[in-house]
Coordinates of C-alpha atoms in Angstrom, one line a residue:
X121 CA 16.0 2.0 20.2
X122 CA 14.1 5.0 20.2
X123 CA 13.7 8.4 21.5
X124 CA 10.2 9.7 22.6
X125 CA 8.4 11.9 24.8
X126 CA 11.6 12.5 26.5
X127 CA 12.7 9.1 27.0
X128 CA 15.3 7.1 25.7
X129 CA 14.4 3.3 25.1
X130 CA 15.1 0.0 24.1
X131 CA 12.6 -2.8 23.2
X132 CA 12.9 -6.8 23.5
X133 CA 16.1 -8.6 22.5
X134 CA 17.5 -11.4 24.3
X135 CA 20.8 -12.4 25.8
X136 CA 23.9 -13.4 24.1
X137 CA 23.2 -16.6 23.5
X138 CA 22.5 -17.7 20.1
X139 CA 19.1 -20.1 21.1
X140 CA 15.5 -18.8 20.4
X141 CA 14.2 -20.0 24.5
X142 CA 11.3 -18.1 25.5
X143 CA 14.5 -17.6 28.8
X144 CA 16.9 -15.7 26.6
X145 CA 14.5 -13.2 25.1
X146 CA 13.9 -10.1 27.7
X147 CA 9.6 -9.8 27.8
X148 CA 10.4 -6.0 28.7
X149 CA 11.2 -2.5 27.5
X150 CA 13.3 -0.2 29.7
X151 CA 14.2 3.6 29.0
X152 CA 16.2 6.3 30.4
X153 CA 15.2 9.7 31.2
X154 CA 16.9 11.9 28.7
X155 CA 15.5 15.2 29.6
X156 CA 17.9 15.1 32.8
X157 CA 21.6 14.2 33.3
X158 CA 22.8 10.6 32.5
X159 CA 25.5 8.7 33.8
X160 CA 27.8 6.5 31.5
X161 CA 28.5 3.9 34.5
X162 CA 25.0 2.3 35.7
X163 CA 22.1 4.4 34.1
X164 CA 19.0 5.0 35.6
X165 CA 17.2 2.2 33.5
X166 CA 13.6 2.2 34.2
X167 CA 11.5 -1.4 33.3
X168 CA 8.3 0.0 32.3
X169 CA 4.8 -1.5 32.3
X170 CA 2.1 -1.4 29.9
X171 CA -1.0 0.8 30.8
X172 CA -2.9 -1.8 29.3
X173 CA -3.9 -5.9 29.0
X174 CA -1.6 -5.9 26.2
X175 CA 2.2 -6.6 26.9
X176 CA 5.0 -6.3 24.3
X177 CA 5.6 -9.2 22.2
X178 CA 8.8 -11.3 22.5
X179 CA 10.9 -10.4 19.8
X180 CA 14.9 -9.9 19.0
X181 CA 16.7 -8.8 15.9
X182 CA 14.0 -6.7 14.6
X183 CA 13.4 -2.9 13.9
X184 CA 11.1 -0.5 15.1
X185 CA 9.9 3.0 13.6
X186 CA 8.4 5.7 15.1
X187 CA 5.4 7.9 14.1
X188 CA 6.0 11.2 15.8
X189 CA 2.0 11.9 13.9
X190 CA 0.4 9.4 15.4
X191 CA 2.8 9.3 18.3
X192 CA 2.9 4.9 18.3
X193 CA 6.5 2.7 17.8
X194 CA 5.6 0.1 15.2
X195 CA 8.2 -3.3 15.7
X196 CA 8.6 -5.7 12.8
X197 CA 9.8 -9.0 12.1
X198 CA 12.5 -10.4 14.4
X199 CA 12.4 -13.7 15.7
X200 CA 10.4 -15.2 18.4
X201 CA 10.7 -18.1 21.2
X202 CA 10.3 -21.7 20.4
X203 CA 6.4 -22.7 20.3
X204 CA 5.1 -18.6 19.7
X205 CA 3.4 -17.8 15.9
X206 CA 3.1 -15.2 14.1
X207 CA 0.2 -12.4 15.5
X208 CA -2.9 -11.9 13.0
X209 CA -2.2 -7.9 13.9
X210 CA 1.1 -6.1 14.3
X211 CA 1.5 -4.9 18.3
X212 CA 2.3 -1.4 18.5
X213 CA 3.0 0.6 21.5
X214 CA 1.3 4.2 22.2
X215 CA 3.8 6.7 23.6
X216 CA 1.1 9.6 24.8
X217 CA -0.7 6.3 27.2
X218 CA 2.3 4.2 27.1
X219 CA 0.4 0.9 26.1
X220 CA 0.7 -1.8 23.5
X221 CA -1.9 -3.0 22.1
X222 CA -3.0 -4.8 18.8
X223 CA -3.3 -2.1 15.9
X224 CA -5.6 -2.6 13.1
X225 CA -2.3 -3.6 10.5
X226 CA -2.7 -7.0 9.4
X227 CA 0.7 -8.7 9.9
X228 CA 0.5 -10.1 6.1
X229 CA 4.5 -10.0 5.6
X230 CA 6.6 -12.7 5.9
X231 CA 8.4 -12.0 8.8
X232 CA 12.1 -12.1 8.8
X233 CA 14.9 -10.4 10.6
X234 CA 18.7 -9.0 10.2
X235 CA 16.9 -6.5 7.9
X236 CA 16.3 -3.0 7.9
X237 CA 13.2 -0.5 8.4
X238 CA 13.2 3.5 8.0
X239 CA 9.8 6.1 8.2
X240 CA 8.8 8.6 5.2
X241 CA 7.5 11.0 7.4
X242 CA 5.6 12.9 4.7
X243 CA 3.8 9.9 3.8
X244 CA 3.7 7.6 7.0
X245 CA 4.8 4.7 5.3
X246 CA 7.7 1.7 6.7
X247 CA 10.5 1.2 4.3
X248 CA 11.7 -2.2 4.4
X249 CA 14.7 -3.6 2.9
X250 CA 16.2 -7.1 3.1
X251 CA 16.5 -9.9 6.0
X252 CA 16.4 -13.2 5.9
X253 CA 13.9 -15.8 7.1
X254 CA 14.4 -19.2 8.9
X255 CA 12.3 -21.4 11.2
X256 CA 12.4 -18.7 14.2
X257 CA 10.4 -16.2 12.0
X258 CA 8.1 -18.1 9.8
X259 CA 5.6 -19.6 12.1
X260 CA 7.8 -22.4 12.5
X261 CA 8.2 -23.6 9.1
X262 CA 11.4 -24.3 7.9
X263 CA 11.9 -22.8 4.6
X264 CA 13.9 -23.5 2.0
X265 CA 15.0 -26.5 3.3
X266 CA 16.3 -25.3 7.0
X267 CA 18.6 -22.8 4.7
X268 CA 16.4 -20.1 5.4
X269 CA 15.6 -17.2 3.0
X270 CA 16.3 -14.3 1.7
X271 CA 14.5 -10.8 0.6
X272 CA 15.6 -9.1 -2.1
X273 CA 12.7 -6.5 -3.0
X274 CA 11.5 -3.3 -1.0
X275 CA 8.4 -3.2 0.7
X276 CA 6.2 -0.8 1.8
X277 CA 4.3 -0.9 5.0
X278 CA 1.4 1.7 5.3
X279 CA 0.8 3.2 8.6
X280 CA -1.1 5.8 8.0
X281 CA -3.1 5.8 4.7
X282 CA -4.8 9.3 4.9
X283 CA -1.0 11.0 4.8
X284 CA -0.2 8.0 1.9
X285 CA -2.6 8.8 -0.1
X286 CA -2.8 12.7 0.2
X287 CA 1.3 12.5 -0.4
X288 CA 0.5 9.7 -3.2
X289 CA -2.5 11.4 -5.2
X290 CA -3.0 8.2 -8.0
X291 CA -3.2 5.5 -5.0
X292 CA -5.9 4.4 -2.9
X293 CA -3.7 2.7 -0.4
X294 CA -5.8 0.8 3.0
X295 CA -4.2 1.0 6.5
X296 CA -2.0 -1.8 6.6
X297 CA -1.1 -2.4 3.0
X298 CA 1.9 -4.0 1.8
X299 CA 2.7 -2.4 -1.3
X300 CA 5.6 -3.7 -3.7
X301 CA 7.6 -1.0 -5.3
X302 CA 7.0 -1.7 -9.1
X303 CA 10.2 0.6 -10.3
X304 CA 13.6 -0.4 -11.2
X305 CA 14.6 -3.9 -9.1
X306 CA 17.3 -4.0 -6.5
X307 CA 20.6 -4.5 -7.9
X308 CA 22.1 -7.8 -8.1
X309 CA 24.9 -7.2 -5.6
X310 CA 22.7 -6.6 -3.0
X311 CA 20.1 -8.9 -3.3
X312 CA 19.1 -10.8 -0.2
X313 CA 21.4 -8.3 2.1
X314 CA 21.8 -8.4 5.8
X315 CA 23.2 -7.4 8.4
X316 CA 23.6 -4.1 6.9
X317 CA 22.5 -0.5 8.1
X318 CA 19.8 2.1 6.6
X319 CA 19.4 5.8 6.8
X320 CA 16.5 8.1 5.4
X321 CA 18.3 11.2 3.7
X322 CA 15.7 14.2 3.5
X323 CA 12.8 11.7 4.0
X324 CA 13.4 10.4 0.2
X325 CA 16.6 8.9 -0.2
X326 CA 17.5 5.6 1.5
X327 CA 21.0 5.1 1.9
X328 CA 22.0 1.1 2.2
X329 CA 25.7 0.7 4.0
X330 CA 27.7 -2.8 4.2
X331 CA 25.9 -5.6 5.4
X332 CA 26.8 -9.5 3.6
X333 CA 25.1 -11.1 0.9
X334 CA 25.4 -14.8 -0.2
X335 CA 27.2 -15.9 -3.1
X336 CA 28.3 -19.7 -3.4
X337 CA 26.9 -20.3 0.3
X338 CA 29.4 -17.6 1.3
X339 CA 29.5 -14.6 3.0
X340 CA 30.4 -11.7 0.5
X341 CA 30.2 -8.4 2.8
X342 CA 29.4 -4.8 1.0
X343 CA 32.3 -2.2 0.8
X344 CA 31.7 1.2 2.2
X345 CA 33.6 2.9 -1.1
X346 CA 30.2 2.5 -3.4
X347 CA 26.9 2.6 -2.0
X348 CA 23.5 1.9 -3.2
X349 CA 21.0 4.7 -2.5
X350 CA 17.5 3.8 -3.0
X351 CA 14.7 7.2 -4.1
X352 CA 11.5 5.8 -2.0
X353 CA 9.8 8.4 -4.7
X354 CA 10.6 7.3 -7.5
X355 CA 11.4 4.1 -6.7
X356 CA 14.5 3.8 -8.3
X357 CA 18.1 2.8 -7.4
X358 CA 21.9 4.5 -7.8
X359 CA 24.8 4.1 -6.9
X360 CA 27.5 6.7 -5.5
X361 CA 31.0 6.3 -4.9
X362 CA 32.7 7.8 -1.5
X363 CA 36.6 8.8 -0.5
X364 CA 38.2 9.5 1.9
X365 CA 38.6 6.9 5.3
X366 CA 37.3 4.0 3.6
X367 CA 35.8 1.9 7.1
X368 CA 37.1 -1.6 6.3
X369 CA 34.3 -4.6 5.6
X370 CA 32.1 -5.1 8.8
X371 CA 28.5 -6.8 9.4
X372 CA 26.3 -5.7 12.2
X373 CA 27.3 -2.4 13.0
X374 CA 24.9 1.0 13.7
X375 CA 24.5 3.8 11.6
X376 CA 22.6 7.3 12.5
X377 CA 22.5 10.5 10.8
X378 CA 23.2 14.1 12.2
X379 CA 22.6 17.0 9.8
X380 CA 24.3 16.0 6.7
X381 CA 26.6 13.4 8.1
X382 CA 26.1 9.5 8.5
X383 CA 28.1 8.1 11.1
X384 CA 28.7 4.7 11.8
X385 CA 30.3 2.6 15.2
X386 CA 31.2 -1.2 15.7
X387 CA 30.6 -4.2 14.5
X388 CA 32.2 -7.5 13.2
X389 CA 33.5 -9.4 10.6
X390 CA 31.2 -12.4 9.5
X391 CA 33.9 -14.4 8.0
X392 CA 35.0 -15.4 11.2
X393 CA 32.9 -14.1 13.6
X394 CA 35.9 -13.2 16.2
X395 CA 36.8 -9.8 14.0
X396 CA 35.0 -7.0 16.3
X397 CA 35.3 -3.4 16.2
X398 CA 35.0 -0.1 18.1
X399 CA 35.4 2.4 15.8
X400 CA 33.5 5.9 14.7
X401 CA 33.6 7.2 10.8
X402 CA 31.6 10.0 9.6
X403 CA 30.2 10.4 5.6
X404 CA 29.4 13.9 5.0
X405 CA 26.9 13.4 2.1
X406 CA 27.5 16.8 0.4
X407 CA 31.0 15.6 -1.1
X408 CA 30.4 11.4 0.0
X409 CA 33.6 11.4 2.2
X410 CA 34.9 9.3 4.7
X411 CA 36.5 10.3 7.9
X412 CA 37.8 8.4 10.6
X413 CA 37.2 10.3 14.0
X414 CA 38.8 10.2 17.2
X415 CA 37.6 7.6 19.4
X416 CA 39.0 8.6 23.1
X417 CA 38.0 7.0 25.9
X418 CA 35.8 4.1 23.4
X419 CA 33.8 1.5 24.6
X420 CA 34.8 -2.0 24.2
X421 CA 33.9 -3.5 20.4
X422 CA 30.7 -4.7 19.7
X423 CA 28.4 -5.2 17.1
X424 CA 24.3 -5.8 17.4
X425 CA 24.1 -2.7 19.2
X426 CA 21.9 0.5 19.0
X427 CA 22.8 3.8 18.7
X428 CA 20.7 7.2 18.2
X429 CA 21.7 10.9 17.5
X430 CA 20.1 13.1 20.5
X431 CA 21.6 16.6 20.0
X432 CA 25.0 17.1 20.1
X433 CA 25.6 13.0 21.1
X434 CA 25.9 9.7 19.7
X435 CA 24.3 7.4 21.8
X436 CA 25.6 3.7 21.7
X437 CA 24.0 1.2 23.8
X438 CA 23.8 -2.7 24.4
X439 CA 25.3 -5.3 21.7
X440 CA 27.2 -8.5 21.8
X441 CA 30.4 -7.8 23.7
X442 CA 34.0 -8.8 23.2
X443 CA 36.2 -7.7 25.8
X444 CA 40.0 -7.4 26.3
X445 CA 40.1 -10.8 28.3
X446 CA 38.8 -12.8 25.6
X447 CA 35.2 -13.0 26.7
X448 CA 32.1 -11.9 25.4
X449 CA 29.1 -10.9 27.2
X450 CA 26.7 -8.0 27.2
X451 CA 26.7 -4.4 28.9
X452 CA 23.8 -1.9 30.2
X453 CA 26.1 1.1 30.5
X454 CA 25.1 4.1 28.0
X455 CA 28.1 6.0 26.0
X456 CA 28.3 9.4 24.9
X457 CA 30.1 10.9 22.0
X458 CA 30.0 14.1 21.9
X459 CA 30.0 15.4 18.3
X460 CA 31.7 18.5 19.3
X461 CA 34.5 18.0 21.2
X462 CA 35.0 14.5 19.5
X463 CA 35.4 12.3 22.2
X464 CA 33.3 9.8 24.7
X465 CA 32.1 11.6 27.8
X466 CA 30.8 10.5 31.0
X467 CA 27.8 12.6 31.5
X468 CA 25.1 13.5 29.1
X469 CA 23.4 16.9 29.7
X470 CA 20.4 17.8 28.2
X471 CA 21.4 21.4 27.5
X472 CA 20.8 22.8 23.8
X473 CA 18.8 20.1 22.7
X474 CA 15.7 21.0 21.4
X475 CA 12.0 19.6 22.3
X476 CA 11.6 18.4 18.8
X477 CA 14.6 16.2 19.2
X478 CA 13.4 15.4 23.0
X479 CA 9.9 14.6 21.2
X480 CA 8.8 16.9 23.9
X481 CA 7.0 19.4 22.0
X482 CA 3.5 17.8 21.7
X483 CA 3.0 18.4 25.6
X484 CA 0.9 21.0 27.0
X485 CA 3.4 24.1 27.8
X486 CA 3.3 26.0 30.9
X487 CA 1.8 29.4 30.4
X488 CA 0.6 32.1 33.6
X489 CA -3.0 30.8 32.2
X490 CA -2.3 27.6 32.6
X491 CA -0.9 28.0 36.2
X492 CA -3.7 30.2 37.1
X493 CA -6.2 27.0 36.1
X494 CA -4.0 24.5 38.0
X495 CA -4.1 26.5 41.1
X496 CA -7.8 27.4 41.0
X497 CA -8.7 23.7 40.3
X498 CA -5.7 22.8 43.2
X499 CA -8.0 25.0 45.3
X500 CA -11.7 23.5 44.5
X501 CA -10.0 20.6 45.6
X502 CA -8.0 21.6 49.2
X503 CA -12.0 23.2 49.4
X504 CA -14.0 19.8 48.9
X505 CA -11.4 18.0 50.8
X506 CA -11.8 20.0 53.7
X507 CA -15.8 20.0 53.5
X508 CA -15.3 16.4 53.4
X509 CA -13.1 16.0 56.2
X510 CA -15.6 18.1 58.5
X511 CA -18.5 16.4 57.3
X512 CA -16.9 13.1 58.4
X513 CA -15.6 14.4 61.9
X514 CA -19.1 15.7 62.6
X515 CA -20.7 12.8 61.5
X516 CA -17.9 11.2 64.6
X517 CA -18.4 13.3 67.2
X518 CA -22.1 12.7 66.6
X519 CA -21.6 9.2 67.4
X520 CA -19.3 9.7 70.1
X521 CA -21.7 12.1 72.0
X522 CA -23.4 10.8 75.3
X523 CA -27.2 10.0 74.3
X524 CA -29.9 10.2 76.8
X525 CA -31.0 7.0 78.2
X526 CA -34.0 6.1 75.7
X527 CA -37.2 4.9 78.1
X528 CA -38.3 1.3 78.0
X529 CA -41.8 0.5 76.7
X530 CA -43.5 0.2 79.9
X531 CA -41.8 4.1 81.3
X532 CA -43.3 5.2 77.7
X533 CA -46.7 3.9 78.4
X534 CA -46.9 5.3 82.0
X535 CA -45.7 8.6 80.6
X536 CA -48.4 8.8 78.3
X537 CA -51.3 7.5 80.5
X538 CA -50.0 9.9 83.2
X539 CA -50.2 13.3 80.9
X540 CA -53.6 12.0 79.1
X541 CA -55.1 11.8 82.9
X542 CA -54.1 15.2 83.8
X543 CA -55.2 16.6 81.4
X544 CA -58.8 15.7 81.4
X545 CA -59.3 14.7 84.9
X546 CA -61.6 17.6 86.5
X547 CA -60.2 19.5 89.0
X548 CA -61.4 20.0 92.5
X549 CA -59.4 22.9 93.8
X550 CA -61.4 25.7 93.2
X551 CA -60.4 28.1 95.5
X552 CA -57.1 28.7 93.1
X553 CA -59.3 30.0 90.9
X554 CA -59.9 33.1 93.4
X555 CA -56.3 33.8 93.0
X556 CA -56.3 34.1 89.0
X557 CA -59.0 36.9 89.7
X558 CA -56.8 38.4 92.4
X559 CA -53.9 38.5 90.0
X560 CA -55.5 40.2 87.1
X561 CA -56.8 42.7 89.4
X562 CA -53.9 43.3 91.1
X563 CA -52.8 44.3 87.4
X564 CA -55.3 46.9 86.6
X565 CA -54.7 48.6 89.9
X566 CA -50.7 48.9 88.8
X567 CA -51.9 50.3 85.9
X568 CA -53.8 52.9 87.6
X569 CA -50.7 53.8 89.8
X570 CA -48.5 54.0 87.4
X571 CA -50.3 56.5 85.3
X572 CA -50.9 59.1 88.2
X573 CA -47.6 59.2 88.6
X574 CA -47.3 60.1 85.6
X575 CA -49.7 63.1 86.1
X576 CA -48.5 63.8 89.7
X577 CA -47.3 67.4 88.8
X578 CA -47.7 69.7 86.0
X579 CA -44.4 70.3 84.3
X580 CA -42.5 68.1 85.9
X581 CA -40.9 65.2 83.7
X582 CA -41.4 62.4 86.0
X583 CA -39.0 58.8 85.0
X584 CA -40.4 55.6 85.0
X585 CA -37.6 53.1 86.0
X586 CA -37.5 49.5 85.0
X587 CA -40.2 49.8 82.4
X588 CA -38.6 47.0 80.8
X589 CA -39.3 44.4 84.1
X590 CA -43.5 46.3 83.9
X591 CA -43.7 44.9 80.4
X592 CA -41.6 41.3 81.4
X593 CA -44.4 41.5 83.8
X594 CA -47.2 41.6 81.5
X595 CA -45.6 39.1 79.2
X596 CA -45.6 36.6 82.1
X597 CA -48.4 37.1 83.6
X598 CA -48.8 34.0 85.1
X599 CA -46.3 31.0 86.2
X600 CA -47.4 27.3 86.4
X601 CA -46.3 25.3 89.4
X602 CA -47.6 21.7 90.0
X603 CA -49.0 21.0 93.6
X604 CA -49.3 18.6 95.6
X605 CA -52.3 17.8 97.4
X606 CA -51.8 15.1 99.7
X607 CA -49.0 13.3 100.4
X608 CA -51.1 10.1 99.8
X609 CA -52.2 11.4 96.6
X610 CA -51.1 9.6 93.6
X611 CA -49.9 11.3 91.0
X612 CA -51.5 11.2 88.7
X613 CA -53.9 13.5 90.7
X614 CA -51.9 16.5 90.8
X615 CA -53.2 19.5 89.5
X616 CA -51.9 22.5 87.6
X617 CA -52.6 25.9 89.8
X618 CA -51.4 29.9 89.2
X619 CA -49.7 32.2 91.4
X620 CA -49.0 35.5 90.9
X621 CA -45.3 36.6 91.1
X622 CA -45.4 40.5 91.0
X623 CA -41.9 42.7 90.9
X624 CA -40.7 45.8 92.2
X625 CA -41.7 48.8 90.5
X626 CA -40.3 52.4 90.7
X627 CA -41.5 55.5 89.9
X628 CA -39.6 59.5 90.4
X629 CA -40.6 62.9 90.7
X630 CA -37.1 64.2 90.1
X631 CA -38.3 68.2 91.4
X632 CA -40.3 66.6 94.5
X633 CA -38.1 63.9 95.2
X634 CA -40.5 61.9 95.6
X635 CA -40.3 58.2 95.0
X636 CA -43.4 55.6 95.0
X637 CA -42.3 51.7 95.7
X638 CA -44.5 49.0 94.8
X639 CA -43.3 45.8 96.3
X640 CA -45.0 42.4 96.6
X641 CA -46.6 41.1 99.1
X642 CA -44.9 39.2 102.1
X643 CA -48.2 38.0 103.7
X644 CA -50.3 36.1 101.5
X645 CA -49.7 35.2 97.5
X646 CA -53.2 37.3 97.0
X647 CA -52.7 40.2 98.8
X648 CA -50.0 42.9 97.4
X649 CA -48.5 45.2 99.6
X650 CA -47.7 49.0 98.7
X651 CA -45.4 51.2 100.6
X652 CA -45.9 54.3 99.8
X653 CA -43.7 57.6 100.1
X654 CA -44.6 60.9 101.2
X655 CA -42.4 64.1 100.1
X656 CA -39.5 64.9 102.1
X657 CA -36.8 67.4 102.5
X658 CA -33.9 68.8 100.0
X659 CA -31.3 65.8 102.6
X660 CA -33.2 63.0 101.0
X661 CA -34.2 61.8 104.4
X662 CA -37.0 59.6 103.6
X663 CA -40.5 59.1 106.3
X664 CA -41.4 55.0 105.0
X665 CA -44.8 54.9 105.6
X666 CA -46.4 51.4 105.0
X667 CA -49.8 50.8 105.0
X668 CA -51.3 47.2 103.5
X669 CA -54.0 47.1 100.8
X670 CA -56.1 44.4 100.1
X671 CA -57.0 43.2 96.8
X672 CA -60.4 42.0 96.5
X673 CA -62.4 40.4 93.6

């Protein structure tokens, strides 16, 4: 089990039976969120899936580490299903992608399992200690005649050889290494131990407690009043003797540390296998004594189980079972002792624990900066997105839109032929021609009237009305109409002809009162009448007198 990037989880094992079937071993990892509340009764479990091809291997009984550095959980040993070998490269899973995948450490070990792992930090090397070996962990061999075997030595897996050998100045250490410590040997009595527990004090000292050994194809287990402590510096082995609330012999059990203190919970005696427990002691290493704490409100005993300090809290999960009604089985539900108050709770709150502990504090913290790049890029994208979506509902109402009946081949043709022909087909009505002359004359004499009325009176400022609709009329001067001849003309002999379309004009003498109208004619399209008025009286009574004039060429 282990803590990262906020989450608590467990990897592999397999059900409580005894058989290595690829159907008792779960092919999954599952955590809890631990930066929120947890329930005791029926955790949130979460089955998580690998990010990528790679999938974790089956495995049970075996240890992890985990590299807060390099931010990967490296599993060793354990044992596997029937008919599954040993991988050419340890599996190790990423926490920052959350994917296994197949490192570049040569599995060279023997693999074994009931043993032990712990991480130097300052060097990024695996500690290992002990185990045993049998046909489940060997590729299928069966050594030492089905007996299995033992490991007596420690072992040194290197993770990361840049840290090993800056830390390590006289080696020369390659990724993957499996270095034997060369210093004082392990002590006879604890040769070939398993089942037992280790704990990393100040990233140097190793700390062995219980576990069994063979002696005379028996099991002798370790007693908790002298324990071997291992310097992974020097190499070198001691022993130190403990008081106080001596635990009584026990196999299989969990150990974590918390500050100074070592506390251990469960487990069960290998003699008979029907011995389990559910008790808590605490070692404060500054003096090496025992103490026996208060257990209210304990889980049932167990042993096999895992169980991490996070804060304040113990954290005991999973194991082998044995409940009051003479059963054994296994159990999901997560328990929390709380340190403090020295009991099991309910309900584990995240508050006061730190983001070091969480493994938290390698994400990206939330500054005003950082909120002020998350909404500008928030609002690039709200601004493509809505680009987008207009482009695409133009691009439908495009499609939607009515389109003009597109002509057949044949209406195209007889379009064509029908503009070519009138077009350069001479034309035979010349007497229109007349009535171009007539209209550009009639201009020039509306010119002429419209600047003596300019000059009508000497200072008098005289208005010109509607100059707007004289220069409309010199714009257009002329408006095409198509004609028809004949009724029985085709028609493709129709010809373009001019008329002349000439407004009214106005033009006041604001001291005479007198007001000149220029209308167009009523009688014939080349003939343009002018009605002319003649000065009348302060009432504005107005003598019309019309008289026609003719326009001639």
């Amino acid at each position: 089990m282990e803590i990262f990037d906020g989450q608590m989880c467990v990897f592999g094992g397999k059900s409580v039976s005894t058989s290595v079937n690829i159907d008792d071993f779960l092919l999954d990892y599952r955590c809890v969120d631990v930066t929120k509340t947890v329930e005791q009764a029926q955790p949130k479990w979460k089955l998580q899936n690998s990010a990528s091809q790679f999938a974790m291997p089956p495995l049970a009984q075996h240890t992890t580490v985990y590299d807060r550095v390099n931010h990967v959980i490296v599993p060793f040993g354990g044992q596997s299903p029937n008919g599954f070998s040993k991988a050419i490269n340890l599996a190790v899973y990423c926490s920052m992608f959350q994917a296994w995948g197949a490192s570049n450490v040569l599995d060279r070990d023997i693999r074994r399992y009931v043993h032990t792992s712990v991480l130097q930090d300052k060097t990024g090397d695996m500690i290992i200690f002990g185990g045993a070996s049998d046909p489940t962990t060997a590729d299928g061999q069966d050594l030492n005649a089905g007996n299995g075997e033992r490991w007596f030595d420690v072992n040194r897996l290197v993770l990361d050889d840049a840290r090993h050998n800056a830390y390590n100045t006289s080696s020369n250490a390659t990724l993957g290494s499996i270095l034997k410590d060369d210093g004082q040997g392990t002590p006879d009595v604890i040769r070939g131990v398993i089942h037992h527990s280790s704990v990393l004090l100040n990233d140097t000292l190793m700390v062995v407690l219980g576990g069994d050994v063979y002696v005379n194809e028996s099991a002798v287990m370790q007693p908790f009043d002298l324990l071997h402590i291992y310097n992974v510096d020097t190499m070198k082995w001691h022993t130190q003797e403990c008081t106080g609330d001596i635990p009584p012999l026990r196999c299989a059990f969990s150990a974590s540390q918390h500050e100074r203190h070592i506390y251990i919970f469960g487990g069960v005696n290998v003699n008979d296998w029907s011995t389990f427990f559910n008790d808590l002691y605490e070692l404060d290493t500054l003096t090496w004594t025992w103490r026996k704490m208060p257990t209210p409100n304990a889980p049932s005993p167990r042993y096999a189980h895992q169980m991490k300090t996070l804060g304040k809290y113990l954290i005991v999960t999973h194991g082998f079972i044995y409940y009051e009604d003479g059963t054994n089985g296994g159990d999901e539900d997560i328990y929390f002792y709380d340190l403090q108050k020295e009991t099991f709770v309910t309900r584990y709150s995240p508050s006061g624990i730190s983001k070091r502990e969480l493994d938290t504090e390698w994400r990206v913290q939330r500054t005003g900066a950082t909120d002020a790049v998350s909404a500008v890029c928030l609002l690039l994208v709200v601004l493509v997105a809505l680009i987008a979506v207009y482009y695409m509902l133009s691009m439908l109402f495009t499609r939607l839109r009515p389109r003009p009946r597109r002509q057949s081949r044949g209406e195209g043709i007889l379009s064509f032929v029908e503009s070519y022909t009138e077009t350069f087909r001479p034309s035979t009505h010349h007497a229109r021609a007349s009535q171009d002359t007539a209209m550009f004359a009639t201009e020039t004499k509306l010119a002429g009237l419209n600047a003596r009325s300019h000059s009508m009176s000497e200072g008098t400022t005289t208005i010109i009305e509607n100059e707007q609709q004289t220069n409309a009329l010199r714009e257009s001067k002329r408006h095409a109409r198509i004609l028809d001849e004949d009724a029985a003309t085709p028609y493709v002999s129709r010809k373009l002809t001019l008329s002349a379309r000439i407004p009214t004009y106005s033009s006041r003498r604001n001291s005479a009162h007198q007001t000149v109208h220029f209308t167009p004619s009523t009688q014939s399209e080349d003939i343009i009448e002018l009605n002319t008025l003649s000065s009348h009286s302060d009432d504005d009574s107005l003598d019309e007198i019309r008289s026609p004039l003719a326009i001639t060429n």
